[in-house]
Structures are given as C-alpha cells and as structure tokens.
PDB file of C-alpha atoms in Angstrom:
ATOM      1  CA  UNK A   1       0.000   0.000   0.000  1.00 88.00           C
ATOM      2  CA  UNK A   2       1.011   3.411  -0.272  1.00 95.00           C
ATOM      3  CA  UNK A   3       1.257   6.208   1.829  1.00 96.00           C
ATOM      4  CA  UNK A   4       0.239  10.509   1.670  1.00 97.00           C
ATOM      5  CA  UNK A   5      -0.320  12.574   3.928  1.00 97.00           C
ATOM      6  CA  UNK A   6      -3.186  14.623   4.544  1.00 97.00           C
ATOM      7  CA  UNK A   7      -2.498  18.792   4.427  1.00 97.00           C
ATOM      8  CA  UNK A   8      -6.219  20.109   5.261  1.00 95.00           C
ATOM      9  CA  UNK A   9      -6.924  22.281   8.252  1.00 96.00           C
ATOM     10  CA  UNK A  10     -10.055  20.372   9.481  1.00 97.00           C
ATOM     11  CA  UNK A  11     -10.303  17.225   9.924  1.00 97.00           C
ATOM     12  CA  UNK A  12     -12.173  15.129   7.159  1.00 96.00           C
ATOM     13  CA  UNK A  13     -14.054  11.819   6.510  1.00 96.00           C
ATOM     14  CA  UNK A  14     -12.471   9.135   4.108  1.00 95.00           C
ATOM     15  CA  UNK A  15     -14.633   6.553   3.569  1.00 93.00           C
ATOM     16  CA  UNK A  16     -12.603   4.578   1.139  1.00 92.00           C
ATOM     17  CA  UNK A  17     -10.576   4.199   4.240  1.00 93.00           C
ATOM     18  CA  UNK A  18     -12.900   2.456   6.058  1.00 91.00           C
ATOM     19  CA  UNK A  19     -16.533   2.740   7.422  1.00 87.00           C
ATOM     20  CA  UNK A  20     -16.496   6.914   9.411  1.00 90.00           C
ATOM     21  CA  UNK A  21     -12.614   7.109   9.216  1.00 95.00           C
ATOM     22  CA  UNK A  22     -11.262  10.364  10.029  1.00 97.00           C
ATOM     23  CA  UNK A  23      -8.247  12.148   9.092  1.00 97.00           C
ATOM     24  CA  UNK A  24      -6.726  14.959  10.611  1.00 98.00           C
ATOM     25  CA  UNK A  25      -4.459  17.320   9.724  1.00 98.00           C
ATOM     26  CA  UNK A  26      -0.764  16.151   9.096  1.00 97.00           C
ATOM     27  CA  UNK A  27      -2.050  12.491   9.194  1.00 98.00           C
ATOM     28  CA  UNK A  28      -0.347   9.651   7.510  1.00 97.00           C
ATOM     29  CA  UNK A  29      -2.163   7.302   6.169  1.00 97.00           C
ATOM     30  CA  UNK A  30      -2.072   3.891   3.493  1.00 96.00           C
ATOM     31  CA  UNK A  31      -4.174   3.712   0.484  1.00 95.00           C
ATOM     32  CA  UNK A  32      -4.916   1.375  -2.083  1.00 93.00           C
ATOM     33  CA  UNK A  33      -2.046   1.750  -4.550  1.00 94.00           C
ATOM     34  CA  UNK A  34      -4.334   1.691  -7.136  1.00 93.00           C
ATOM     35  CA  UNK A  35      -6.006   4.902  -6.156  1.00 94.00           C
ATOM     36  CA  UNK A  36      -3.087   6.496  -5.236  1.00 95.00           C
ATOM     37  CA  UNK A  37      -2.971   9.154  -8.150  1.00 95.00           C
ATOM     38  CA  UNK A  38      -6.592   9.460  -7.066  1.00 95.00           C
ATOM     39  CA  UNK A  39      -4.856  11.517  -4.115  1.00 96.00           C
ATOM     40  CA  UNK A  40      -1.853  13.081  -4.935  1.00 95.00           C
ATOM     41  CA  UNK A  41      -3.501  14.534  -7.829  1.00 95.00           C
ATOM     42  CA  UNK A  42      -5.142  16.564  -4.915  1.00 95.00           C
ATOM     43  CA  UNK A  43      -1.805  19.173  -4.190  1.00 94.00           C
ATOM     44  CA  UNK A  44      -4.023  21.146  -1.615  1.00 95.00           C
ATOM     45  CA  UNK A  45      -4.864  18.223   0.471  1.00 96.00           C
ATOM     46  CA  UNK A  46      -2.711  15.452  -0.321  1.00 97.00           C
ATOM     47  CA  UNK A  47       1.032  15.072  -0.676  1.00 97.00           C
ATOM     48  CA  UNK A  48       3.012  11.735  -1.325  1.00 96.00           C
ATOM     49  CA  UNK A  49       4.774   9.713   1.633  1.00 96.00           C
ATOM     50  CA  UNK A  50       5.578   6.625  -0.102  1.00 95.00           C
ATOM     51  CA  UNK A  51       4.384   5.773  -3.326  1.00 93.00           C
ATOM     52  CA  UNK A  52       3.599   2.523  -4.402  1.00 92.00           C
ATOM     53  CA  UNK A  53       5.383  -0.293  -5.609  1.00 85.00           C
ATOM     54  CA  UNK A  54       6.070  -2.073  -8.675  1.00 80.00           C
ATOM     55  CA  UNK A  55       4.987  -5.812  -8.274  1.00 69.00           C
ATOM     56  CA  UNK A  56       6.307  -8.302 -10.025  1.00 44.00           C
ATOM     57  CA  UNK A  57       3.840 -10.170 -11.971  1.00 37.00           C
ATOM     58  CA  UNK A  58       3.784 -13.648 -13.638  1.00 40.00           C
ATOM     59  CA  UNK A  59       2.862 -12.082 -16.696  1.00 43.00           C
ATOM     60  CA  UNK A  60       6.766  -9.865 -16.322  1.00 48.00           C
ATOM     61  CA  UNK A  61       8.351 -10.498 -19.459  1.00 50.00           C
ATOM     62  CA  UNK A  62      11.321 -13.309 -18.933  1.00 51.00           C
ATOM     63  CA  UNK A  63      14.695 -11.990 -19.591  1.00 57.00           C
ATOM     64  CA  UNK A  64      16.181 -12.524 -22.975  1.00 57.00           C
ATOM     65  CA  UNK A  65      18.760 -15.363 -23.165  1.00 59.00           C
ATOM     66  CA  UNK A  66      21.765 -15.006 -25.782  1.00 60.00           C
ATOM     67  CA  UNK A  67      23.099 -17.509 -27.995  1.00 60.00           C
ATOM     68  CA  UNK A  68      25.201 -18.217 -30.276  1.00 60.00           C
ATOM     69  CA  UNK A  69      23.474 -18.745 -33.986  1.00 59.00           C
ATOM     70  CA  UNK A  70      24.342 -21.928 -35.836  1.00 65.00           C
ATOM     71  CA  UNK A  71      25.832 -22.297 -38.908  1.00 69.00           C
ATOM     72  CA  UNK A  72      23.315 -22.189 -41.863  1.00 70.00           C
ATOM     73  CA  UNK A  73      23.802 -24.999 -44.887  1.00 74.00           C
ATOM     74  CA  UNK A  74      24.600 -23.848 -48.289  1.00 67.00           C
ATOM     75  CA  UNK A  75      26.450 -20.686 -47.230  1.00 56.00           C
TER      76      UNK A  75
END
C-alpha cells in the first residue's frame, strides 16, 4: 500500500478508508495503490509519503537469453 499525507486544516471523513474514518491534519495514512494518483492529484490536500510499488507479476516479461546462432547450410 502506499502512503500521503493529509495537508487540510479540518479534519475530514475518508470513507474509502474504512466505514467513518477520520483524518486529521498532518495524518499519515495507506491507500490502495491503485487509487493512489486518485490523491496526490489533490496538491491542496494530499502530498506523497511513499508511493507505491512495482509488483512483479507472472505475466513480467522473462529476460532474454543469448546464444550463439548456428551455422546455416549452403552458405
């Protein structure tokens, strides 16, 4: 998860953070990473801790093994 802390004056309610969270001012707190643009976008309230990071997926393309290319006949 990622991190961002919250730069408001007031107190607010985040409930994508859970059910009546609160944050107050100077807060840290974790988000989703996948709606983490979703807040930093926000400059006025919202500034980056940690950001998220890249997973490694099964899907990753494999890394490219060299070799040597054989001889073709009739050269």
């Amino acid at each position: 998860m990622a991190r961002v802390r919250y730069l408001g004056p007031e107190p607010v309610t985040v409930p994508e953070l859970g059910p009546e969270r609160v944050v107050h001012p100077d807060e840290v707190v974790e988000v989703p990473d996948a709606r983490f643009e979703g807040y930093v976008c926000q400059t006025t309230n919202w500034e980056a801790v940690e950001e998220p990071r890249p997973e490694e997926t099964e899907t990753a393309a494999a890394p490219l093994r060299k070799t040597a290319a054989k001889p073709q006949k009739g050269d």
